[in-house]
Amino acid sequence: MKILFVSPDPRPERWINLLEAALPQAEWIVWHPELPCQEADYALVWQPPEILFKKEPQLKAIFNLGAGVDALLKLSKLPKSLPIYRLEDAGMSAQMAEYLIHQVAEITRVMPVYRQQQQDKVWRMQSPCRRHEWPIGFLGMGQIAQKAAKAFSLLEYPVAGWSRSEKRIEGIDSYYGDDQITKFVQRSRILINTLPLTSQTQGFLNQSLFDQLPEKSIVINVGRGQHLNEMDLLNALEYGRVSHAILDVFSEEPLPKTHPFWNHPKITLTPHISAPTLRDETVKQIAEKIQKLASGEVISGQVDRNRGY
Amino acid sequence: MKILFVSPDPRPERWINLLEAALPQAEWIVWHPELPCQEADYALVWQPPEILFKKEPQLKAIFNLGAGVDALLKLSKLPKSLPIYRLEDAGMSAQMAEYLIHQVAEITRVMPVYRQQQQDKVWRMQSPCRRHEWPIGFLGMGQIAQKAAKAFSLLEYPVAGWSRSEKRIEGIDSYYGDDQITKFVQRSRILINTLPLTSQTQGFLNQSLFDQLPEKSIVINVGRGQHLNEMDLLNALEYGRVSHAILDVFSEEPLPKTHPFWNHPKITLTPHISAPTLRDETVKQIAEKIQKLASGEVISGQVDRNRGY
């Protein structure tokens, strides 16, 4: 069994060492565009170039080294029938939940004020956070959002989720479909976007959605940069109902130095680090999946090419 | 039924309005030391003066407006047989869990680095947090610690707790008694103190404990200031195994302006806000307890005067 590792990672050996240890019966190859056809069975990919699919038409399946496959599906040379598996959880949901709790507490517990008070040697208790004033809403209720929703529910925030189809999850109010989006947004003072990026969800975070939020809302984008209409957000921060935005993803990454988001007083931004791929967990998951697939079993995480995720 | 409200709160009417609404059949009295004896049945207290117990010897029970009763039990005029009830949870545990997750993520997810990067317009992913490098240990496993331990466990940190007697909690490694304290401290890179303050636990966070921690440990004190030997902490931060301390409680509060903690580069401090008493939840809990008590039922949360909490 031959498996390609296809990634812009400048130190692929860190992956290969782990992959060889996890699946020693396979021949692991760090792929680059100059290599002739390797007759490989599988490929692990992150941002692969089109030419991969021209050079290795015999691939039986590819494994994406992340949860979002939007960039991959845009490749025109990607064979229509090639099965694609995305990374499922692999430590990402716990990291995402932690990131979101941290960012929400920054706001609801006024932590920047306390940091300033320490610098100024000021001892002053601010008004405590009253949970019912901060209903949280998740756009998208996939695996990653569900873990975070559960964590916020444990912390006694009112939590709701909106998704394409109904999801019944204990302690979380479920909204679904086009009919219920308005009702969902109107109750969500903290709106967290975790949608997959598809042609339907592109530009979902826009003026008309922001206009339906409660007053003094918080918008958090940990989905994809293309979900957000950037001008609409800047307007909503200036004139509208959004009082702060927390952004981890951007339509252009790295975010250009000249972008107005960097130094905006009402924007907190991080460089796409809310839920990084963890090597150990990822290797373990993909090695297990390849073993099962090679022995004819059905495995989870296959991308639905029509749905787009 | 007459009930006294005894607190240094400068705006007691905010409490009284809620208390009257919750328990309208009682006569609520904002107590002050000049009042003659009111022949009251119960008292809600926060930092009461000694004279209260001299003036109102007929009190049948008192309700403390917080979880910690260490200051109350030090009062020499407090009748030995007077039942004391402490506040149980009432929203405190969710707030505490949130505070702790926020502070831990500050360290393990290097959030101050990302804030600086935003200011400097730098796009750089730092090494992700690997959970197994950050085992968390709770000193004390009361209601408040249990909620936080559960939350950290959901976030996939290795979590252990140490208490006087064995506690079996799913997903949490239990250590107990004097025999196991060393083993517990040696495995806890993030040590979180939630012990009640008693004569046995005073000064518990000291040099000999710090010396047993793993290298580059984090010490978090959300118990009481008197648990901590302040000079020992400063030494451990300078020469020892503690790389950062997060302190929410102090032996003198407000912390004096001249105290070396304020501007210490390895100390994060907050003014006793990790789990503030929430009025709505507190009123609801105490009103229910008084009704039960008045009708002869046994209620939870009674302080064991021998144990000290």
XYZ file of C-alpha atoms in Angstrom:
618
model
C 0.000 0.000 0.000
C 1.413 3.370 -1.087
C 0.230 6.590 0.533
C 1.126 10.148 -0.435
C 1.546 13.008 2.023
C 0.616 16.219 0.194
C 0.972 19.424 2.201
C 2.726 22.798 2.120
C 4.035 21.990 5.642
C 7.768 22.894 5.508
C 8.628 19.995 7.863
C 6.720 16.970 6.543
C 9.058 14.582 8.411
C 7.219 15.421 11.637
C 4.128 13.865 10.054
C 5.894 11.010 8.260
C 7.557 9.750 11.454
C 4.215 9.486 13.177
C 2.463 8.032 10.134
C 5.116 5.336 9.685
C 4.834 4.399 13.331
C 1.031 4.223 13.127
C 0.856 2.316 9.839
C 4.255 0.650 9.238
C 2.912 -1.715 6.575
C 2.364 1.237 4.195
C 4.960 2.971 2.050
C 4.750 6.678 2.881
C 5.835 9.199 0.272
C 6.237 12.960 0.700
C 4.750 14.070 -2.600
C 5.885 17.049 -4.671
C 4.820 18.110 -8.175
C 8.055 16.960 -9.841
C 7.598 13.328 -8.818
C 6.502 10.908 -11.549
C 3.347 8.903 -10.949
C 3.714 6.841 -7.775
C 0.705 4.572 -8.402
C -0.392 5.520 -4.878
C -3.501 4.087 -3.232
C -4.367 6.981 -0.949
C -3.326 10.562 -0.316
C -3.397 12.724 2.808
C -3.882 16.263 1.574
C -3.865 19.842 2.727
C -4.292 22.479 0.012
C -3.170 20.113 -2.789
C -2.346 21.504 -6.259
C -4.557 20.448 -9.195
C -1.713 18.515 -10.784
C -1.850 15.884 -8.037
C -5.062 14.489 -9.510
C -3.691 14.496 -13.066
C -0.543 12.656 -11.999
C -2.236 10.130 -9.705
C -5.568 9.269 -11.373
C -5.645 5.838 -9.698
C -6.087 7.218 -6.154
C -8.817 5.277 -4.320
C -9.552 7.927 -1.695
C -8.141 11.085 -0.204
C -8.061 12.229 3.398
C -8.280 15.930 4.105
C -6.079 17.146 6.983
C -8.803 19.427 8.301
C -12.569 19.574 8.819
C -13.388 22.082 6.056
C -13.168 20.829 2.461
C -14.417 23.968 0.676
C -11.024 24.788 -0.929
C -10.535 21.164 -2.005
C -13.927 20.919 -3.690
C -13.179 23.978 -5.816
C -10.382 22.166 -7.663
C -11.615 21.508 -11.212
C -9.345 18.491 -11.760
C -10.651 16.699 -8.668
C -12.263 13.502 -10.058
C -16.012 13.568 -9.469
C -16.136 10.043 -8.081
C -13.037 10.162 -5.854
C -14.123 9.601 -2.232
C -13.005 12.369 0.113
C -12.836 11.944 3.858
C -12.597 14.948 6.125
C -11.019 15.035 9.537
C -13.558 14.345 12.270
C -12.933 16.023 15.590
C -9.395 14.689 16.347
C -9.083 17.063 19.285
C -10.453 20.013 17.308
C -13.808 20.266 19.066
C -12.251 20.515 22.549
C -9.898 23.226 21.357
C -12.725 25.083 19.659
C -14.910 24.931 22.775
C -12.019 26.258 24.864
C -11.297 29.069 22.400
C -14.955 30.108 22.338
C -15.360 30.038 26.120
C -12.226 32.135 26.437
C -13.416 34.709 23.916
C -16.939 34.856 25.340
C -15.606 35.291 28.892
C -13.398 38.138 27.655
C -16.640 39.971 26.895
C -19.165 38.739 29.469
C -16.672 38.782 32.357
C -14.994 42.026 31.203
C -11.538 40.481 31.481
C -9.764 43.318 29.588
C -11.055 45.702 32.287
C -9.530 43.519 35.006
C -6.203 43.372 33.148
C -6.170 47.148 32.980
C -7.125 47.413 36.654
C -4.157 45.211 37.590
C -1.819 47.496 35.647
C -3.326 50.510 37.375
C -3.398 48.789 40.811
C -7.152 49.300 40.997
C -9.269 46.932 43.129
C -12.833 47.127 41.826
C -15.457 44.450 41.219
C -17.381 45.006 37.984
C -21.040 43.957 37.678
C -21.211 40.183 37.469
C -22.285 38.484 34.248
C -25.970 37.537 34.302
C -26.302 34.538 32.034
C -29.833 35.273 30.814
C -28.554 38.499 29.235
C -26.190 36.525 27.000
C -28.067 33.876 24.978
C -25.628 32.053 22.700
C -26.560 30.807 19.221
C -24.570 28.443 17.003
C -24.999 28.732 13.247
C -24.323 25.129 12.236
C -24.559 22.196 14.634
C -21.875 19.803 13.427
C -19.593 17.824 15.743
C -17.437 20.831 16.576
C -20.344 23.134 17.415
C -22.073 20.456 19.472
C -19.153 20.101 21.863
C -18.924 23.855 22.359
C -22.697 24.125 22.804
C -22.561 21.430 25.476
C -19.746 23.262 27.272
C -21.624 26.587 27.274
C -24.708 24.797 28.526
C -22.657 23.367 31.415
C -21.608 26.962 32.145
C -25.343 27.795 32.368
C -25.637 30.050 29.325
C -28.897 29.763 27.358
C -27.764 27.920 24.192
C -29.466 27.358 20.832
C -28.318 25.964 17.514
C -29.541 26.405 13.950
C -28.931 23.877 11.201
C -30.324 22.685 7.895
C -32.214 19.811 9.505
C -33.504 19.395 13.054
C -30.968 18.243 15.666
C -32.190 17.091 19.056
C -29.503 17.717 21.660
C -30.135 17.792 25.391
C -30.062 21.277 26.863
C -29.792 23.002 23.452
C -32.758 24.700 21.748
C -32.914 23.502 18.177
C -33.864 25.750 15.246
C -33.699 24.556 11.660
C -34.388 25.436 8.068
C -35.037 28.769 6.371
C -38.292 29.290 8.279
C -36.643 29.481 11.674
C -33.491 31.459 10.945
C -35.032 34.826 11.848
C -36.405 33.611 15.173
C -33.016 32.044 15.921
C -30.977 35.149 15.098
C -33.337 37.424 17.032
C -32.682 35.479 20.262
C -28.886 35.125 19.819
C -26.963 37.963 21.404
C -23.760 35.965 20.950
C -23.851 34.542 17.421
C -21.183 31.925 16.641
C -20.722 30.852 13.027
C -19.529 27.265 12.545
C -21.262 26.569 9.196
C -19.481 24.636 6.469
C -18.637 26.845 3.479
C -20.836 26.018 0.498
C -22.428 28.049 -2.292
C -25.490 28.436 -0.030
C -23.610 29.665 3.033
C -21.150 32.036 1.355
C -21.821 35.595 2.537
C -24.299 34.330 5.141
C -23.056 36.823 7.752
C -24.321 39.974 6.096
C -26.254 43.185 6.688
C -29.719 41.615 6.647
C -28.663 39.011 9.227
C -26.899 41.590 11.434
C -30.058 43.754 11.344
C -32.027 40.930 13.001
C -29.653 40.506 15.937
C -30.528 41.877 19.384
C -28.956 45.198 20.365
C -25.276 45.063 21.449
C -24.617 41.660 19.965
C -21.344 39.782 19.597
C -20.528 38.086 16.283
C -17.942 35.291 16.326
C -16.700 33.767 13.078
C -14.804 30.493 13.359
C -16.265 29.061 10.129
C -14.645 30.479 7.004
C -13.726 34.004 5.962
C -16.039 33.744 2.944
C -19.061 33.419 5.224
C -18.626 37.048 6.202
C -19.425 40.161 4.208
C -16.628 42.324 5.582
C -18.091 45.699 4.631
C -21.429 44.759 6.184
C -19.668 43.851 9.436
C -17.778 47.156 9.529
C -21.086 48.958 8.995
C -22.874 46.951 11.680
C -20.045 47.711 14.146
C -20.252 51.412 13.324
C -23.983 51.990 12.983
C -25.764 48.733 13.698
C -26.465 46.145 16.317
C -23.057 44.490 16.573
C -20.944 45.798 19.441
C -17.964 43.484 19.026
C -16.705 40.873 16.564
C -14.298 38.008 17.187
C -12.760 36.682 13.989
C -10.460 33.702 13.533
C -10.907 33.207 9.769
C -10.646 35.600 6.841
C -11.357 35.583 3.121
C -7.644 36.244 2.575
C -5.198 34.494 4.912
C -2.748 35.723 6.089
C -4.863 38.823 6.572
C -3.163 41.642 4.579
C -1.319 44.197 6.727
C -3.430 47.018 5.293
C -6.756 45.416 6.271
C -8.983 47.609 8.496
C -9.757 44.644 10.809
C -6.281 44.611 12.374
C -6.574 47.713 14.499
C -10.335 48.040 14.740
C -11.221 48.781 18.386
C -14.296 46.525 18.229
C -12.623 43.539 16.584
C -10.612 40.804 18.263
C -8.783 38.712 15.703
C -6.634 35.599 15.817
C -4.719 33.921 12.965
C -6.910 30.864 12.313
C -5.943 29.138 15.562
C -9.297 28.371 17.172
C -8.977 24.634 16.446
C -5.660 23.701 14.861
C -5.093 20.215 13.493
C -3.239 18.195 16.119
C -0.729 15.799 14.557
C -0.987 12.951 17.077
C -4.782 12.774 17.009
C -4.990 13.268 13.230
C -2.461 10.526 12.481
C -4.240 8.117 14.792
C -7.628 8.784 13.189
C -6.453 8.570 9.579
C -4.303 5.461 10.162
C -7.308 3.694 11.663
C -9.533 4.769 8.792
C -7.073 3.603 6.122
C -6.786 0.192 7.774
C -10.553 -0.183 7.846
C -10.991 1.077 4.291
C -8.268 -1.247 2.983
C -10.040 -4.193 4.589
C -13.339 -3.253 2.965
C -15.119 -1.603 5.866
C -17.284 1.507 5.560
C -15.806 4.497 7.399
C -17.302 7.748 8.627
C -16.495 11.278 7.562
C -17.042 10.920 3.807
C -17.837 14.231 2.158
C -21.176 14.501 0.362
C -20.144 16.183 -2.896
C -23.661 17.484 -3.560
C -24.078 18.978 -0.133
C -20.540 20.321 -0.197
C -19.364 19.112 3.230
C -41.570 35.523 60.820
C -38.904 38.234 61.139
C -35.685 38.062 59.127
C -32.670 40.366 59.362
C -30.505 41.368 56.412
C -26.999 42.013 57.750
C -24.449 43.153 55.192
C -22.030 46.022 54.504
C -23.674 46.308 51.035
C -24.295 50.074 50.584
C -27.540 49.370 48.679
C -29.428 46.774 50.723
C -32.723 47.707 49.017
C -31.594 45.768 45.913
C -31.654 42.663 48.105
C -34.734 43.518 50.137
C -36.904 44.051 47.041
C -36.043 40.589 45.775
C -36.340 38.978 49.212
C -39.791 40.482 49.823
C -40.956 39.267 46.447
C -39.617 35.766 47.116
C -40.902 35.474 50.690
C -43.681 38.065 51.184
C -45.020 36.435 54.354
C -41.832 37.412 56.239
C -41.014 40.789 57.724
C -37.640 41.811 56.280
C -35.448 44.186 58.275
C -32.223 45.866 57.163
C -30.245 45.479 60.367
C -27.734 47.970 61.758
C -25.929 47.982 65.111
C -28.043 50.820 66.573
C -31.302 48.874 66.287
C -32.786 47.462 69.484
C -33.465 43.743 69.596
C -35.852 42.741 66.809
C -36.654 39.279 68.172
C -35.807 38.016 64.680
C -36.071 34.360 63.674
C -33.376 34.245 61.033
C -30.577 36.409 59.660
C -28.932 36.593 56.242
C -25.359 37.668 56.894
C -22.237 38.808 55.139
C -19.350 39.837 57.399
C -21.621 40.489 60.406
C -20.273 42.354 63.461
C -20.022 40.457 66.785
C -22.708 42.615 68.348
C -25.396 41.044 66.143
C -25.233 37.842 68.203
C -25.331 39.714 71.493
C -28.372 41.733 70.419
C -30.282 38.864 68.811
C -29.584 35.809 70.956
C -32.887 34.180 69.950
C -31.869 33.647 66.266
C -32.796 30.129 65.146
C -30.403 29.981 62.184
C -28.244 32.191 60.025
C -27.647 32.064 56.291
C -24.259 33.096 54.974
C -24.339 35.053 51.697
C -21.330 33.172 50.329
C -19.787 29.694 50.218
C -16.846 30.347 52.575
C -17.664 30.711 56.284
C -14.107 31.030 57.627
C -14.498 34.691 58.652
C -17.864 34.010 60.282
C -16.570 31.109 62.365
C -13.826 33.274 63.823
C -16.344 35.484 65.643
C -16.068 34.743 69.360
C -19.654 35.790 70.157
C -21.155 33.398 67.603
C -23.276 31.008 69.701
C -21.823 27.485 69.541
C -25.167 25.862 68.833
C -26.523 28.341 66.273
C -27.035 26.533 62.959
C -25.205 28.178 60.038
C -26.096 27.524 56.422
C -23.709 28.444 53.670
C -24.634 29.333 50.130
C -24.604 26.293 47.872
C -23.675 26.885 44.261
C -26.367 29.485 43.331
C -24.634 30.110 39.998
C -21.183 30.312 41.574
C -19.854 27.033 40.196
C -20.648 27.926 36.563
C -18.963 31.281 36.977
C -15.962 29.684 38.647
C -15.605 27.085 35.875
C -15.765 29.840 33.271
C -13.191 31.963 35.098
C -10.813 29.019 35.409
C -11.163 27.961 31.762
C -10.505 31.541 30.723
C -7.385 31.840 32.866
C -6.051 28.422 31.873
C -6.585 29.182 28.169
C -4.704 32.460 28.614
C -1.665 30.303 29.422
C -2.108 27.097 27.414
C -3.399 28.869 24.282
C -0.947 31.810 24.661
C -3.746 34.341 24.241
C -1.624 37.334 25.391
C 0.747 36.554 22.489
C -2.150 36.682 20.033
C -3.376 39.987 21.487
C 0.092 41.434 20.985
C 0.265 40.018 17.461
C -2.998 41.751 16.587
C -1.600 45.056 17.822
C 1.561 44.488 15.774
C -0.388 43.184 12.740
C 1.518 39.909 12.888
C -0.088 36.736 11.469
C 1.634 33.773 13.124
C 0.265 30.509 14.512
C 1.900 29.534 17.786
C 2.411 25.854 18.684
C -0.933 24.341 19.584
C -1.681 23.303 23.162
C -1.119 19.583 23.698
C -3.464 18.578 26.475
C -1.266 15.840 27.968
C 1.373 18.466 28.787
C -1.101 20.299 31.039
C -2.549 17.973 33.700
C -4.899 19.911 35.956
C -5.261 19.217 39.676
C -7.943 20.551 42.028
C -7.075 20.930 45.722
C -10.498 20.382 47.259
C -13.369 18.684 45.452
C -16.470 20.473 46.747
C -19.438 21.425 44.563
C -17.638 24.346 42.961
C -14.501 22.389 42.060
C -16.515 19.466 40.734
C -18.261 21.584 38.122
C -14.973 23.087 36.946
C -13.304 19.658 36.911
C -16.129 18.323 34.751
C -15.768 21.257 32.348
C -11.997 20.773 31.981
C -12.576 17.076 31.430
C -15.015 17.911 28.609
C -12.235 20.070 27.148
C -10.040 16.937 27.218
C -7.509 18.020 29.826
C -6.286 15.295 32.192
C -8.014 16.199 35.472
C -7.474 15.017 39.051
C -8.816 16.125 42.405
C -7.504 15.799 45.943
C -9.732 15.905 49.005
C -9.885 14.774 52.614
C -11.952 11.712 51.769
C -12.259 9.760 48.537
C -14.592 11.178 45.881
C -15.583 9.064 42.900
C -16.353 11.289 39.937
C -16.482 10.085 36.351
C -13.489 11.181 34.313
C -11.634 12.663 37.312
C -8.730 10.880 39.007
C -9.354 10.923 42.725
C -6.578 11.371 45.295
C -7.296 11.709 49.001
C -5.812 12.052 52.454
C -2.308 12.981 53.595
C -0.792 9.871 52.019
C -1.652 10.842 48.463
C -1.009 14.578 48.469
C 2.570 14.250 47.173
C 1.617 11.962 44.301
C -1.223 14.347 43.447
C 0.908 17.500 43.470
C 3.674 15.851 41.444
C 1.257 15.169 38.566
C -0.485 18.563 38.611
C 1.166 21.106 36.335
C -1.855 23.357 36.768
C -2.710 23.383 40.473
C -6.036 24.992 41.384
C -6.793 25.659 45.056
C -10.469 25.502 46.019
C -10.040 24.251 49.608
C -12.181 25.653 52.411
C -10.141 27.742 54.858
C -9.681 25.957 58.176
C -6.881 25.746 60.727
C -5.596 22.699 58.821
C -5.554 24.306 55.377
C -4.179 27.738 56.309
C -0.796 28.216 54.596
C -1.288 25.031 52.568
C 0.191 26.641 49.433
C 3.769 26.918 50.632
C 7.374 26.247 49.721
C 7.295 22.515 50.437
C 4.219 22.058 48.243
C 5.626 24.227 45.433
C 8.837 22.148 45.497
C 6.830 19.034 44.627
C 5.157 20.529 41.534
C 6.351 19.628 38.032
C 8.661 22.125 36.306
C 6.973 25.245 34.859
C 3.778 24.862 36.825
C 0.844 27.218 37.130
C -0.633 27.919 40.572
C -4.190 29.242 40.720
C -5.704 30.392 44.021
C -9.463 30.856 44.098
C -9.821 29.570 47.686
C -8.792 32.111 50.295
C -5.809 34.415 50.588
C -4.783 32.750 53.860
C -4.166 29.468 52.049
C -1.149 31.033 50.393
C 2.237 31.796 51.884
C 2.954 34.899 49.834
C 6.733 34.985 50.358
C 6.984 31.313 49.377
C 5.089 32.016 46.154
C 7.363 34.942 45.263
C 10.359 32.672 45.852
C 8.919 29.849 43.781
C 8.221 32.272 40.915
C 11.784 33.571 41.092
C 13.808 30.434 41.755
C 11.444 27.498 41.825
C 9.027 25.449 39.791
C 6.169 27.910 39.447
C 6.203 29.829 36.178
C 2.977 31.764 36.653
C 0.392 32.391 39.362
C -3.231 33.430 38.975
C -4.685 34.904 42.154
C -8.241 35.992 42.858
C -8.085 36.039 46.683
C -5.660 37.675 49.094
C -4.959 37.680 52.800
C -5.739 41.404 52.798
C -8.565 42.584 50.537
C -8.540 45.067 48.869
C -4.922 44.199 48.118
C -2.799 47.131 49.365
C -1.407 49.383 46.609
C 2.142 48.720 47.775
C 1.863 44.939 47.481
C 4.489 43.317 45.178
C 1.806 41.123 43.514
C 0.234 44.015 41.591
C 2.949 44.520 39.003
C 4.670 41.143 39.153
C 5.258 39.985 35.557
C 4.414 36.375 36.456
C 1.236 37.098 38.404
C -2.257 37.634 37.001
C -4.581 38.985 39.653
C -8.275 39.779 39.846
C -10.223 41.424 42.716
C -12.105 38.401 44.143
C -14.428 38.077 41.127
C -13.994 34.453 40.085
C -17.432 33.493 41.433
C -19.403 36.455 42.773
C -22.649 35.954 44.656
C -25.532 36.458 42.243
C -28.498 38.133 43.892
C -31.312 36.424 41.963
C -29.974 32.897 42.504
C -29.025 33.559 46.126
C -32.422 34.990 47.058
C -34.193 32.071 45.398
C -32.076 29.511 47.265
C -32.318 31.130 50.694
C -36.060 31.845 50.419
C -36.691 28.181 49.606
C -34.506 27.060 52.480
C -36.209 29.333 55.010
C -39.639 28.061 53.958
C -38.521 24.467 54.386
C -36.781 25.148 57.681
C -39.807 27.016 59.061
C -42.000 24.030 58.207
C -39.675 21.659 60.026
C -37.812 20.121 57.091
C -34.087 19.332 57.110
C -32.163 21.463 54.604
C -28.745 21.071 53.006
C -25.697 23.294 53.338
C -25.394 23.306 57.132
C -21.858 24.081 58.256
C -20.106 21.445 60.347
C -18.587 23.562 63.122
C -15.948 20.954 63.969
C -14.809 20.503 60.382
C -14.947 24.252 59.820
C -16.934 24.270 56.543
